[in-house]
Amino acid sequence: MSQICVKAMIKGMVQGVGFRFHTAHEGLKHGLTGYAKNLPDGSVEVLACGHEEKVGQLLQWLNTGPRSSRVDSVETEEVEWRHIDGFEIM
C-alpha cells in the first residue's frame, strides 16, 4: 500500500459548525496525519497523509462532512509526501 498526501479545499457552510474537529477525528480514526484549517474565504483546507486507501476514505467522507455542515464542493490535489505528527486543527 503506498503512502500519499492529498490537499483538499472544501467549500460550503464549513466554518463555525465543527467541521475541522470532525475532520481531525475522522482522520485519526483512519490512522492519517495532517491538518484542517479555516481559510479567510470561508472554506476549509485539509491535508491528509497516509495509506492511499485510507486517504480515499477520508476524502469520500469530506464530500458530506458532519451533519452540522453543508459541503458544496471538494477540490483535491495530490501533493509531495511529508511526515506530520498527528492530525492538527489549525
mmCIF file of C-alpha atoms in Angstrom:
data_model
loop_
_atom_site.group_PDB
_atom_site.id
_atom_site.type_symbol
_atom_site.label_atom_id
_atom_site.label_comp_id
_atom_site.label_asym_id
_atom_site.label_seq_id
_atom_site.Cartn_x
_atom_site.Cartn_y
_atom_site.Cartn_z
ATOM 1 C CA MET A 1 0.000 0.000 0.000
ATOM 2 C CA SER A 2 1.518 3.315 -0.986
ATOM 3 C CA GLN A 3 1.678 6.433 1.164
ATOM 4 C CA ILE A 4 0.259 9.647 -0.248
ATOM 5 C CA CYS A 5 -0.602 13.201 0.820
ATOM 6 C CA VAL A 6 -3.663 14.928 -0.571
ATOM 7 C CA LYS A 7 -4.701 18.542 -0.057
ATOM 8 C CA ALA A 8 -8.439 19.189 -0.212
ATOM 9 C CA MET A 9 -10.291 22.510 -0.400
ATOM 10 C CA ILE A 10 -13.830 22.229 0.951
ATOM 11 C CA LYS A 11 -16.371 24.948 0.163
ATOM 12 C CA GLY A 12 -19.844 25.425 1.600
ATOM 13 C CA MET A 13 -21.089 26.006 5.142
ATOM 14 C CA VAL A 14 -17.947 24.541 6.686
ATOM 15 C CA GLN A 15 -16.809 27.132 9.247
ATOM 16 C CA GLY A 16 -18.359 27.519 12.680
ATOM 17 C CA VAL A 17 -20.008 24.094 12.503
ATOM 18 C CA GLY A 18 -17.284 21.831 13.959
ATOM 19 C CA PHE A 19 -16.007 20.790 10.541
ATOM 20 C CA ARG A 20 -12.297 20.871 11.486
ATOM 21 C CA PHE A 21 -12.892 18.970 14.737
ATOM 22 C CA HIS A 22 -14.866 16.226 12.989
ATOM 23 C CA THR A 23 -12.327 16.057 10.150
ATOM 24 C CA ALA A 24 -9.456 15.585 12.618
ATOM 25 C CA HIS A 25 -11.463 12.866 14.400
ATOM 26 C CA GLU A 26 -12.148 11.061 11.098
ATOM 27 C CA GLY A 27 -8.514 11.411 10.035
ATOM 28 C CA LEU A 28 -7.216 9.910 13.269
ATOM 29 C CA LYS A 29 -9.834 7.147 13.067
ATOM 30 C CA HIS A 30 -8.314 6.170 9.696
ATOM 31 C CA GLY A 31 -4.735 6.407 11.010
ATOM 32 C CA LEU A 32 -3.924 9.510 8.960
ATOM 33 C CA THR A 33 -1.857 12.562 9.763
ATOM 34 C CA GLY A 34 -2.349 16.112 8.577
ATOM 35 C CA TYR A 35 -4.368 19.185 9.436
ATOM 36 C CA ALA A 36 -7.641 21.007 8.924
ATOM 37 C CA LYS A 37 -7.637 24.798 8.853
ATOM 38 C CA ASN A 38 -10.091 27.591 8.140
ATOM 39 C CA LEU A 39 -9.254 29.908 5.257
ATOM 40 C CA PRO A 40 -10.198 33.608 5.026
ATOM 41 C CA ASP A 41 -12.654 32.953 2.158
ATOM 42 C CA GLY A 42 -14.859 30.735 4.367
ATOM 43 C CA SER A 43 -13.537 27.418 3.069
ATOM 44 C CA VAL A 44 -11.558 24.732 4.902
ATOM 45 C CA GLU A 45 -8.214 23.302 3.760
ATOM 46 C CA VAL A 46 -7.421 19.723 4.722
ATOM 47 C CA LEU A 47 -4.116 17.929 4.297
ATOM 48 C CA ALA A 48 -4.337 14.167 4.747
ATOM 49 C CA CYS A 49 -1.295 11.874 4.627
ATOM 50 C CA GLY A 50 -1.205 8.109 4.958
ATOM 51 C CA HIS A 51 -2.126 4.922 3.144
ATOM 52 C CA GLU A 52 -3.782 5.661 -0.185
ATOM 53 C CA GLU A 53 -6.932 3.661 0.632
ATOM 54 C CA LYS A 54 -7.428 5.430 3.990
ATOM 55 C CA VAL A 55 -6.871 8.881 2.450
ATOM 56 C CA GLY A 56 -9.530 7.954 -0.117
ATOM 57 C CA GLN A 57 -11.954 7.055 2.665
ATOM 58 C CA LEU A 58 -11.433 10.434 4.341
ATOM 59 C CA LEU A 59 -11.877 12.246 1.012
ATOM 60 C CA GLN A 60 -15.146 10.403 0.496
ATOM 61 C CA TRP A 61 -16.291 11.478 3.980
ATOM 62 C CA LEU A 62 -15.316 15.119 3.214
ATOM 63 C CA ASN A 63 -17.895 15.193 0.406
ATOM 64 C CA THR A 64 -20.599 15.038 3.085
ATOM 65 C CA GLY A 65 -18.831 16.175 6.256
ATOM 66 C CA PRO A 66 -20.555 16.285 9.636
ATOM 67 C CA ARG A 67 -24.338 16.694 9.788
ATOM 68 C CA SER A 68 -23.945 20.279 11.011
ATOM 69 C CA SER A 69 -22.219 21.324 7.761
ATOM 70 C CA ARG A 70 -23.156 21.733 4.117
ATOM 71 C CA VAL A 71 -20.494 20.789 1.572
ATOM 72 C CA ASP A 72 -20.886 22.424 -1.839
ATOM 73 C CA SER A 73 -17.616 21.277 -3.407
ATOM 74 C CA VAL A 74 -14.362 19.467 -2.677
ATOM 75 C CA GLU A 75 -11.289 20.059 -4.830
ATOM 76 C CA THR A 76 -8.310 17.765 -4.294
ATOM 77 C CA GLU A 77 -4.722 17.608 -5.426
ATOM 78 C CA GLU A 78 -2.001 15.137 -4.573
ATOM 79 C CA VAL A 79 0.999 16.868 -3.007
ATOM 80 C CA GLU A 80 4.503 15.754 -2.123
ATOM 81 C CA TRP A 81 4.694 13.276 0.774
ATOM 82 C CA ARG A 82 5.680 14.774 4.096
ATOM 83 C CA HIS A 83 5.761 13.378 7.593
ATOM 84 C CA ILE A 84 3.416 15.095 10.021
ATOM 85 C CA ASP A 85 2.740 14.122 13.639
ATOM 86 C CA GLY A 86 -0.925 13.710 14.475
ATOM 87 C CA PHE A 87 -3.878 15.484 12.906
ATOM 88 C CA GLU A 88 -3.877 19.163 13.828
ATOM 89 C CA ILE A 89 -6.758 21.621 13.978
ATOM 90 C CA MET A 90 -5.376 24.970 12.878
#
